[in-house]
XYZ file of C-alpha atoms in Angstrom:
601
model
C -21.968 -21.835 18.364
C -22.160 -24.699 20.685
C -19.317 -25.353 21.868
C -20.082 -27.905 24.494
C -20.275 -31.080 21.484
C -16.023 -30.931 20.467
C -15.332 -30.689 24.690
C -16.896 -33.535 25.797
C -15.068 -35.567 22.430
C -12.156 -33.982 24.444
C -12.779 -36.000 27.460
C -14.201 -39.045 25.646
C -10.488 -39.252 22.892
C -9.110 -39.037 26.580
C -10.122 -41.630 28.709
C -10.533 -44.455 25.308
C -7.032 -43.594 25.572
C -6.119 -45.781 28.329
C -6.823 -43.104 30.822
C -4.136 -40.528 30.294
C -5.593 -38.371 32.874
C -4.902 -41.103 35.859
C -1.625 -41.718 34.233
C 1.144 -42.210 36.638
C 4.291 -40.600 35.395
C 7.222 -43.457 33.884
C 9.902 -44.048 36.733
C 12.642 -42.276 34.781
C 16.467 -43.737 33.832
C 19.404 -42.642 34.092
C 19.467 -41.363 30.719
C 16.754 -39.207 30.550
C 16.873 -35.786 30.827
C 14.725 -32.026 30.702
C 13.873 -31.581 26.918
C 11.661 -28.591 27.247
C 13.338 -25.029 26.787
C 12.657 -21.791 28.788
C 9.068 -23.644 30.070
C 9.312 -21.441 33.271
C 8.940 -18.573 30.400
C 12.113 -17.333 33.412
C 13.001 -15.752 29.024
C 9.620 -14.349 28.222
C 7.953 -16.144 24.970
C 11.133 -18.180 23.556
C 11.722 -20.626 22.237
C 7.460 -20.911 22.260
C 4.699 -20.085 19.463
C 1.524 -18.632 20.648
C -1.177 -19.118 17.906
C -3.191 -15.547 16.458
C -0.836 -13.301 19.154
C -3.061 -14.664 21.507
C 0.325 -15.412 24.071
C 2.416 -12.955 26.982
C 4.155 -13.654 29.636
C 3.309 -11.817 33.325
C 4.869 -11.520 36.395
C 1.756 -12.470 38.101
C 0.139 -14.399 38.901
C 3.134 -17.746 38.634
C 3.794 -20.565 40.628
C 7.713 -21.034 39.932
C 10.709 -18.465 39.248
C 9.329 -14.338 37.998
C 6.922 -15.594 35.384
C 4.529 -17.273 33.812
C 2.482 -17.992 30.376
C -0.444 -16.636 29.619
C -2.733 -16.921 27.059
C -6.335 -15.748 26.054
C -8.450 -17.225 23.679
C -9.777 -15.402 21.313
C -13.058 -16.223 18.034
C -12.171 -19.094 16.169
C -8.813 -20.172 18.917
C -8.282 -21.742 21.554
C -4.567 -19.438 22.549
C -2.883 -22.475 21.513
C 1.643 -22.209 22.790
C 3.965 -24.859 21.085
C 7.110 -26.116 21.141
C 8.594 -28.373 19.258
C 11.490 -30.985 20.730
C 13.667 -33.529 19.406
C 13.233 -37.245 20.761
C 13.772 -40.762 20.125
C 11.994 -43.236 18.531
C 10.210 -45.661 20.456
C 11.121 -44.114 24.507
C 8.668 -43.731 26.794
C 8.117 -39.198 27.863
C 6.434 -37.172 30.561
C 5.086 -34.222 29.840
C 3.782 -32.020 33.355
C 3.162 -28.285 33.937
C 0.723 -25.985 35.985
C -1.746 -24.890 34.823
C -5.014 -21.774 35.372
C -7.883 -20.812 34.363
C -11.033 -22.812 33.391
C -10.900 -25.899 30.753
C -6.511 -25.736 30.541
C -5.073 -28.535 27.813
C -2.395 -29.711 28.329
C -1.090 -32.213 24.696
C 1.831 -33.664 22.550
C 1.323 -34.235 18.720
C 3.188 -35.819 16.592
C 4.261 -38.845 19.036
C 3.864 -41.025 16.269
C 1.542 -43.985 18.184
C -1.333 -42.114 20.456
C -1.857 -38.213 21.117
C -2.136 -36.638 23.843
C -3.971 -34.678 26.347
C -5.479 -34.049 29.814
C -6.896 -31.180 30.535
C -8.453 -29.850 33.738
C -12.025 -27.369 33.783
C -11.639 -25.118 36.515
C -7.907 -24.812 38.237
C -8.654 -21.591 40.594
C -5.109 -21.401 41.772
C -1.759 -23.840 40.340
C -2.595 -27.252 39.448
C -1.009 -30.009 38.189
C -1.138 -31.810 34.862
C 0.450 -34.760 33.960
C 0.538 -37.414 30.463
C 2.703 -40.191 28.917
C 3.538 -40.894 26.270
C 5.732 -43.338 23.558
C 7.101 -42.266 19.954
C 6.481 -44.270 17.531
C 9.035 -46.538 15.364
C 10.889 -43.421 13.643
C 9.410 -40.396 15.166
C 12.812 -38.211 16.239
C 10.090 -34.648 17.421
C 7.557 -34.572 18.976
C 5.299 -31.032 19.296
C 4.183 -30.164 23.364
C 1.438 -27.503 23.707
C -1.670 -25.559 26.006
C -4.174 -24.553 25.299
C -7.139 -22.981 26.810
C -11.050 -23.227 25.112
C -12.879 -21.235 22.996
C -15.249 -17.753 25.023
C -12.889 -18.503 27.956
C -10.965 -15.707 29.965
C -6.921 -16.049 30.063
C -5.312 -19.261 31.272
C -1.848 -19.450 32.648
C 0.640 -21.913 32.785
C 4.114 -22.570 33.823
C 6.937 -25.066 34.803
C 6.032 -26.786 31.577
C 8.409 -29.791 31.266
C 9.570 -33.159 28.982
C 11.123 -35.598 30.714
C 12.617 -38.583 29.059
C 15.605 -39.511 26.842
C 17.063 -37.053 24.360
C 16.462 -36.736 20.846
C 19.364 -36.435 18.243
C 20.458 -32.871 17.588
C 18.464 -30.919 16.087
C 19.676 -29.255 12.751
C 19.466 -25.671 11.267
C 16.916 -25.597 8.244
C 18.035 -24.635 5.001
C 17.866 -21.525 3.154
C 14.148 -20.869 1.586
C 13.615 -20.477 -1.300
C 10.972 -19.093 -3.931
C 10.345 -16.500 -2.171
C 7.571 -14.068 -4.753
C 6.053 -10.837 -4.195
C 2.479 -10.507 -5.367
C 0.395 -7.315 -6.339
C 1.776 -4.349 -4.376
C -0.758 -1.564 -2.867
C 0.513 2.066 -2.291
C 0.788 0.385 1.849
C 2.004 -3.255 1.590
C 3.908 -5.815 -0.128
C 2.636 -9.482 0.297
C 5.234 -11.858 0.583
C 4.787 -15.707 -0.282
C 8.055 -19.143 -0.020
C 8.357 -22.325 0.204
C 7.751 -24.194 3.245
C 11.461 -25.411 4.462
C 11.936 -28.874 6.146
C 12.956 -28.512 10.459
C 11.266 -24.924 10.207
C 9.330 -23.881 12.871
C 9.252 -19.861 12.245
C 10.603 -17.965 9.214
C 12.315 -14.449 10.157
C 10.804 -11.600 7.350
C 13.505 -9.455 6.469
C 12.842 -5.873 4.411
C 15.933 -4.196 3.352
C 18.459 -6.236 5.953
C 16.360 -5.073 8.897
C 14.382 -8.008 10.335
C 10.461 -7.299 9.789
C 9.304 -9.998 11.052
C 8.638 -13.394 12.794
C 6.086 -16.107 11.777
C 5.344 -19.496 11.546
C 2.994 -19.843 7.621
C 5.135 -18.749 4.282
C 3.938 -15.989 3.978
C 3.404 -11.972 5.231
C 2.497 -9.123 3.790
C 4.237 -6.663 4.781
C 2.569 -2.613 6.229
C 3.498 0.330 6.115
C 5.283 1.217 3.064
C 4.479 4.693 1.511
C 3.405 4.843 -1.970
C 5.863 4.319 -5.410
C 8.733 3.310 -3.228
C 11.555 0.236 -4.070
C 11.871 -2.697 -1.321
C 13.575 -5.290 -0.877
C 12.999 -8.408 1.450
C 15.119 -11.508 2.027
C 14.125 -14.845 4.725
C 15.535 -17.116 6.502
C 14.152 -20.269 7.854
C 14.334 -21.458 11.726
C 13.769 -24.072 14.642
C 15.836 -24.662 17.789
C 19.263 -25.579 16.334
C 19.370 -21.998 14.582
C 18.704 -19.568 11.946
C 19.430 -20.408 8.617
C 20.789 -17.984 5.779
C 19.537 -15.929 4.466
C 16.188 -16.327 0.460
C 17.612 -14.638 -2.543
C 15.849 -11.654 -2.377
C 12.769 -9.595 -4.860
C 12.366 -6.566 -4.772
C 8.677 -5.323 -4.884
C 7.621 -1.131 -5.848
C 4.465 0.271 -3.769
C 2.024 1.702 -6.597
C 1.751 6.448 -6.826
C -1.998 5.642 -4.128
C -4.106 6.700 -6.824
C -6.351 9.338 -5.668
C -6.380 7.331 -1.876
C -4.516 11.289 -1.154
C -5.651 13.470 0.886
C -8.408 14.634 -1.351
C -7.923 18.575 -0.742
C -8.364 18.296 3.670
C -6.498 20.039 5.173
C -3.970 18.739 7.332
C -6.081 17.854 9.826
C -10.241 17.928 9.265
C -13.782 17.693 10.065
C -16.831 15.866 9.235
C -19.454 16.115 10.052
C -23.037 14.885 9.061
C -26.075 16.775 7.568
C -29.775 16.223 8.705
C -30.578 17.342 5.081
C -33.211 14.593 4.085
C -35.175 14.890 7.216
C -35.649 16.108 10.251
C -35.715 14.765 14.112
C -34.465 16.302 18.209
C -32.295 18.520 16.772
C -34.151 20.566 13.793
C -33.397 21.072 11.000
C -29.851 23.094 9.444
C -29.748 25.290 6.736
C -26.293 24.429 4.304
C -25.657 27.953 4.006
C -25.564 28.276 8.346
C -22.803 25.064 8.934
C -20.615 26.234 10.745
C -17.277 27.070 8.435
C -15.740 23.770 11.264
C -16.414 21.275 9.217
C -13.852 20.463 6.487
C -16.586 17.700 4.915
C -20.506 17.741 5.526
C -21.747 13.987 4.528
C -25.663 14.270 3.328
C -27.422 12.190 5.481
C -29.032 10.367 3.746
C -29.409 9.218 -0.557
C -31.778 6.432 0.218
C -32.381 2.548 -1.846
C -36.278 2.147 -3.464
C -35.772 -1.122 -1.960
C -32.872 -2.510 -0.821
C -32.246 -4.405 -3.749
C -33.092 -1.907 -6.207
C -30.145 -0.322 -6.257
C -31.959 2.761 -7.139
C -30.608 5.330 -4.858
C -32.873 8.947 -5.090
C -31.619 11.979 -2.144
C -34.612 14.754 -1.826
C -34.055 17.859 0.188
C -36.070 17.600 3.815
C -39.858 17.956 3.269
C -41.384 21.825 4.295
C -43.745 19.838 7.214
C -41.527 18.525 8.448
C -38.388 20.823 7.502
C -40.775 24.064 7.540
C -37.848 26.276 7.576
C -36.106 24.193 4.651
C -33.836 26.209 2.392
C -34.980 26.395 -2.172
C -33.548 23.773 -4.221
C -31.915 26.100 -5.934
C -30.363 27.750 -2.102
C -29.226 24.455 -1.987
C -26.929 24.215 -4.370
C -25.748 28.388 -3.896
C -24.947 27.023 -0.178
C -23.041 24.155 -1.309
C -21.246 25.414 -4.330
C -20.381 28.472 -2.280
C -18.978 25.579 1.031
C -16.854 24.396 -1.333
C -15.415 28.197 -2.607
C -14.091 27.828 1.044
C -12.098 25.235 -0.051
C -15.079 22.691 1.617
C -15.794 18.887 0.629
C -19.908 18.103 0.507
C -20.719 14.969 -0.238
C -23.549 12.738 -0.718
C -24.197 10.018 2.063
C -25.579 5.907 0.822
C -27.291 3.960 4.039
C -27.284 5.570 6.500
C -29.664 3.207 9.928
C -33.060 2.955 8.113
C -31.463 2.685 4.409
C -30.443 -0.969 3.431
C -28.348 -1.811 0.621
C -28.017 -4.470 -0.961
C -26.017 -5.208 -4.377
C -26.919 -9.055 -4.974
C -27.146 -8.578 -8.727
C -24.558 -6.839 -10.993
C -28.092 -5.091 -12.610
C -28.920 -3.361 -9.205
C -24.777 -2.524 -9.069
C -25.161 -0.653 -12.402
C -28.818 1.076 -10.988
C -26.354 1.849 -8.066
C -23.659 3.808 -10.459
C -26.355 5.274 -12.763
C -28.105 7.355 -9.327
C -25.364 7.632 -7.425
C -23.917 9.824 -10.627
C -27.296 11.637 -11.085
C -26.933 13.172 -7.537
C -23.673 13.918 -7.589
C -24.016 15.231 -10.799
C -27.459 17.618 -9.755
C -26.422 19.181 -6.807
C -22.098 19.596 -7.462
C -20.853 17.044 -5.310
C -17.357 16.697 -4.401
C -17.529 12.092 -4.151
C -19.306 9.833 -2.189
C -20.135 8.653 2.283
C -20.914 5.243 2.262
C -22.152 4.523 5.125
C -23.976 0.883 4.524
C -25.365 -0.468 8.887
C -27.375 -2.978 9.064
C -27.887 -6.724 6.907
C -26.413 -3.731 4.216
C -23.226 -6.443 3.937
C -23.124 -9.943 5.059
C -20.253 -12.858 3.977
C -21.555 -15.912 1.885
C -21.179 -19.193 3.482
C -17.640 -20.333 2.651
C -16.650 -16.524 1.967
C -13.235 -16.243 3.938
C -10.396 -14.772 2.851
C -10.627 -10.873 3.258
C -8.506 -9.631 -0.107
C -10.604 -12.008 -1.786
C -14.313 -11.981 -1.445
C -16.898 -13.771 -3.330
C -19.925 -12.932 -1.694
C -22.423 -10.351 -4.582
C -22.891 -7.608 -2.638
C -19.536 -7.480 -1.509
C -18.290 -7.818 -4.904
C -21.268 -5.601 -6.931
C -20.386 -2.617 -4.329
C -16.095 -2.797 -4.123
C -16.465 -2.530 -8.554
C -19.388 0.028 -8.315
C -17.107 2.024 -6.137
C -14.548 1.843 -8.579
C -16.235 2.712 -11.793
C -17.726 6.196 -9.738
C -14.083 6.186 -9.436
C -12.585 6.437 -12.708
C -15.872 8.509 -14.662
C -14.605 11.254 -11.177
C -10.638 10.825 -11.354
C -8.361 11.984 -8.363
C -10.501 14.478 -7.232
C -12.956 12.459 -6.285
C -13.663 12.110 -2.442
C -14.737 8.524 -1.317
C -15.321 8.133 2.501
C -16.635 5.625 4.591
C -19.053 5.204 7.987
C -19.306 1.427 8.829
C -19.521 0.741 11.880
C -16.874 -1.804 14.812
C -18.783 -4.417 14.275
C -18.334 -4.791 10.711
C -14.804 -3.239 10.994
C -12.355 -4.096 14.154
C -14.540 -6.872 15.273
C -13.519 -8.907 12.078
C -9.548 -9.118 14.549
C -12.033 -12.260 16.976
C -14.742 -12.947 13.690
C -15.242 -13.307 9.968
C -18.118 -14.212 8.236
C -19.857 -17.214 9.621
C -16.774 -18.172 10.716
C -14.632 -21.798 9.870
C -17.467 -23.877 11.357
C -21.167 -22.180 10.379
C -22.703 -19.922 12.780
C -22.137 -16.615 13.527
C -23.042 -13.274 12.358
C -22.351 -13.155 9.334
C -21.819 -9.972 9.190
C -18.942 -10.189 11.171
C -15.853 -8.007 10.185
C -17.944 -7.825 6.634
C -16.846 -4.261 5.978
C -12.758 -5.779 5.333
C -12.612 -6.462 2.013
C -14.682 -3.877 0.961
C -11.916 -1.137 2.893
C -9.353 -3.549 1.176
C -10.258 -3.352 -1.865
C -10.589 0.202 -1.912
C -8.347 1.331 0.176
C -5.977 3.095 -2.949
C -8.340 4.658 -3.303
C -9.635 5.672 0.085
C -9.845 8.597 0.884
C -11.242 8.382 4.894
C -12.316 6.633 6.985
C -14.141 6.979 9.256
C -15.779 3.960 11.630
C -18.654 5.375 13.958
C -16.475 4.587 17.581
C -20.117 4.602 18.501
C -23.846 2.477 19.271
C -20.975 -0.543 19.715
C -20.514 -3.469 22.134
C -17.180 -3.935 23.811
C -14.462 -4.873 21.051
C -11.201 -7.326 21.766
C -7.701 -4.701 20.846
C -4.883 -6.180 19.680
C -3.839 -6.405 23.966
C -6.761 -8.981 23.348
C -8.559 -6.559 25.978
C -11.826 -5.451 25.416
C -12.437 -1.877 25.736
C -15.691 -0.346 25.899
C -16.501 2.666 24.551
C -17.440 6.022 26.233
C -13.817 6.761 27.084
C -11.100 7.655 25.928
C -9.198 3.877 26.168
C -11.566 3.208 23.570
C -10.763 5.602 20.799
C -7.413 4.435 20.828
C -7.005 0.275 21.188
C -10.075 0.869 17.766
C -7.982 3.295 16.202
C -4.314 1.664 16.548
C -6.004 -1.675 14.780
C -6.611 0.684 12.342
C -3.573 1.400 12.049
C -1.333 -1.120 12.880
C -2.746 -4.060 11.266
C -4.662 -6.966 12.697
C -4.662 -10.312 11.420
C -8.066 -10.753 10.602
C -10.121 -13.500 12.864
C -6.756 -14.671 14.515
C -5.088 -15.698 10.984
C -1.598 -14.949 10.827
C -2.205 -15.343 6.947
C -4.939 -13.426 6.850
C -3.429 -9.900 7.636
C -5.406 -6.500 7.027
C -2.790 -3.852 6.071
C -2.345 -0.741 7.727
C -4.202 1.963 6.843
C -1.466 5.682 6.596
C -2.881 7.868 8.769
C -4.051 10.446 6.531
C -6.679 7.974 5.810
C -7.830 7.892 9.193
C -10.427 9.329 11.301
C -12.135 8.980 14.569
C -15.991 8.810 14.735
C -18.022 9.812 17.661
C -22.030 11.431 18.397
C -21.512 14.787 18.926
C -23.713 14.890 22.201
C -25.284 12.493 24.483
C -28.448 13.070 22.285
C -26.998 11.697 19.353
C -25.991 8.463 20.432
C -24.128 5.947 22.984
C -20.957 6.150 23.902
C -20.361 9.908 24.089
C -16.907 10.479 24.693
C -16.742 14.177 26.554
C -13.875 17.086 24.911
C -11.399 15.487 27.306
C -11.343 12.057 26.314
C -11.102 13.006 23.109
C -7.687 14.714 23.368
C -6.639 12.406 25.941
C -6.683 9.881 22.936
C -5.682 11.765 20.344
C -2.894 12.456 22.709
C -2.137 9.577 22.919
C -2.592 8.205 19.145
C -0.691 11.292 17.728
C 1.719 12.317 20.889
C 2.041 9.256 22.322
C 0.915 11.390 25.667
C -2.165 10.729 28.022
C -2.522 6.621 26.348
C -3.808 5.390 29.840
C -3.118 1.658 29.667
C -3.681 0.709 26.445
C 0.076 0.902 24.881
C -0.237 1.002 21.043
C 2.048 0.324 18.435
C 2.987 3.538 16.892
C 2.554 7.477 16.985
C 0.707 8.892 13.942
C 1.451 13.091 14.124
C -0.659 12.644 10.743
C -3.549 10.377 11.723
C -6.614 13.392 9.800
C -9.251 13.465 12.889
C -12.292 13.634 13.794
C -15.558 12.444 12.733
C -18.934 13.150 14.207
C -23.001 11.799 14.161
C -23.798 15.099 13.286
C -23.636 18.946 12.832
C -26.890 19.072 13.833
C -26.717 17.817 17.107
C -23.355 19.392 18.110
C -25.539 22.832 16.522
C -27.889 21.960 18.780
C -25.211 20.409 22.487
C -23.983 24.737 21.358
C -20.660 23.491 19.190
C -19.020 22.243 22.109
C -17.874 19.240 19.968
C -16.884 21.653 16.693
C -15.016 23.918 18.920
C -13.241 21.365 20.497
C -11.901 20.097 18.178
C -10.595 24.243 16.018
C -8.856 25.083 19.818
C -6.666 22.145 20.611
C -3.385 21.642 19.310
C -1.815 19.029 17.424
C 1.373 19.559 17.790
C-alpha cells in the first residue's frame, strides 16, 4: 500500500492554509488560560482517548515531569490521541506540544474555520510543535490531537498545551437511551445505544460494575458463562462528568451447543497423523500411535480440485509407505482408540489441499463427501486446516460478524450442516495460521483503502460464526512471521513469549483491524490449545520443552511470564497441539513426554 501520497497531501494542505509550520503564536491576552487537561500525562491518560488502544503512559523518555505519552501506530490505525476542549467563538488559540519520533502530528479539528495541523518528519529528540487557529462564530468546542503515521514506530508526546480564552463550562451529558441487547452467543452479548450530544465516551456496566469505557455507541460483552442471565446499563461522560445510568437491559447467553469439551480430558494433547502420505518422519500405523494422544487428526482429506468441494481420503500407498496397514486394520485400530477414550478426526486441507467453496454446489459436495469419509472410517468429527489461499475476503467484506464472501459463508454453512447431522457429540476443531487469526488485530481483508492481503484475518468470521459449535481452536504458532500482540509490540515465534501473546489474544478478545466497534470476543479457555511443531524438523518455530512449560505456567498460573503481561489467568486452558505425531516419534517422543510430565495445578 502506498502511504506516501496522503502524507504529501497533508503537507500541501498545511502550507496552503497559510504556512502553519512557521506560524508564531499570537500574544496572550489577560483572559487567556491553559485549557488542555492533563497535557503532561502525569495523571495517565485521564482526559485523553487513543484510537485502537494505541496509547500508553511511559516514565521515559519524558520532556517534563515524570510521565509522557507513547502511542504506537498499527495497521490502518495512526495512533491518534485526542481531547475535546470547550472554547469561545471568534477567539484565537495557540496549540503547542513536544514530540519525539518520525512523522508526528499535532493538530486541532472542529474549529469552525480552518482545521490546523503541524508535524515533524523526524524528531530523534524532543521537538516543539506549535500552531494557532481562530474559532468560528458558533464554535463551542474543538478537538486537539496528536498522531503518528501508518507503519512507523511508536512516537512520544508531552506537555501538550492549548492556550486561549476559556469557554463556557461543559455540561454533564444526558442519560443514554435506546440500550438494546443483540443476539447472544454462549459467551458474549452485543450491545448498542443511541448517541448523546456532548458525550466524549460511554461507560458500560454489567451487574452494576463498570465493565468497559468506549467512545462509540456499541460494545460486545465477552467472557460470559453459557446459559446465564446478565444485566447491562450504560452512561455518557465528558470532561464535566458522568450521566446517570440508563435503564437496564438483560440478556441470557445460549447453552453453547456442542462447543464444549467433546468428551476430551481437562487437558488434552492433539496431534496430526501422516495417514495419507509419507515424509522424512516415517509412516506410523494407527495401532502404534502412543496413548499420550487424546485427539488424532488424520492428515489429510484433500479436494479433487481447488473449487470442487469433493474431499477424498485414502491411506498412504504401499509404494510410498511399505509398512502401511490394510484399510480393515486401520478401521479396527480407530475403533480401539475410541474405545480407549481417544477422538479420531478427519483433517481437511493442509499445506497442499487448497479448498475454496465458492459455490453452493461446492458447499453441498463438501458436506456429502466429508460425511462419506466420516461414515466409512467411523470418525468422531472434523478438523478444518485450511491454509494458503483457501480463505480470502472479497473487497468490501469488512465486518467479521456479517461476512459476505462466498468461500467464507459456504464454509460456515457446510460445517453447521455437518454439526446438525451428527449431533452434539460431533467434535469440531480448527488449525488456522496466525496470519488468518491474530494478524486480524492489525489488518482485516483488503482494508479500508484496498491493497492489503485479502487473506489477513480471514478465519475470524468462521471462528466467530461457529464458536458455539467449536470444540477446540489450536492456531499454528509456527511457520509464522512476527505478529503484534495486545501490548502493541511484535512477537516472534520460537519462545514462550510468542505463545503467551498469541494465546492471550484468543482468551481476551481484540478489536479487529483496530476498530473498537468490531470486537472479536474471547473464546473459552477449554476451547483453546497451543499449536507447536514437535521437533526442529517439523516446522519453523520449534519451541524447547522448557519454553513450552514457561508458556503454560504463565497462561494457567501467572508464573514465568517474562515481559508480556497477560489479561487473565486460565487454568482451564485445554492443552497443546503439534505437527505431528510422526515427527514426535522421530524425535523420541520429546514433545508428548513433556506434555505428560507437566503439572497443571
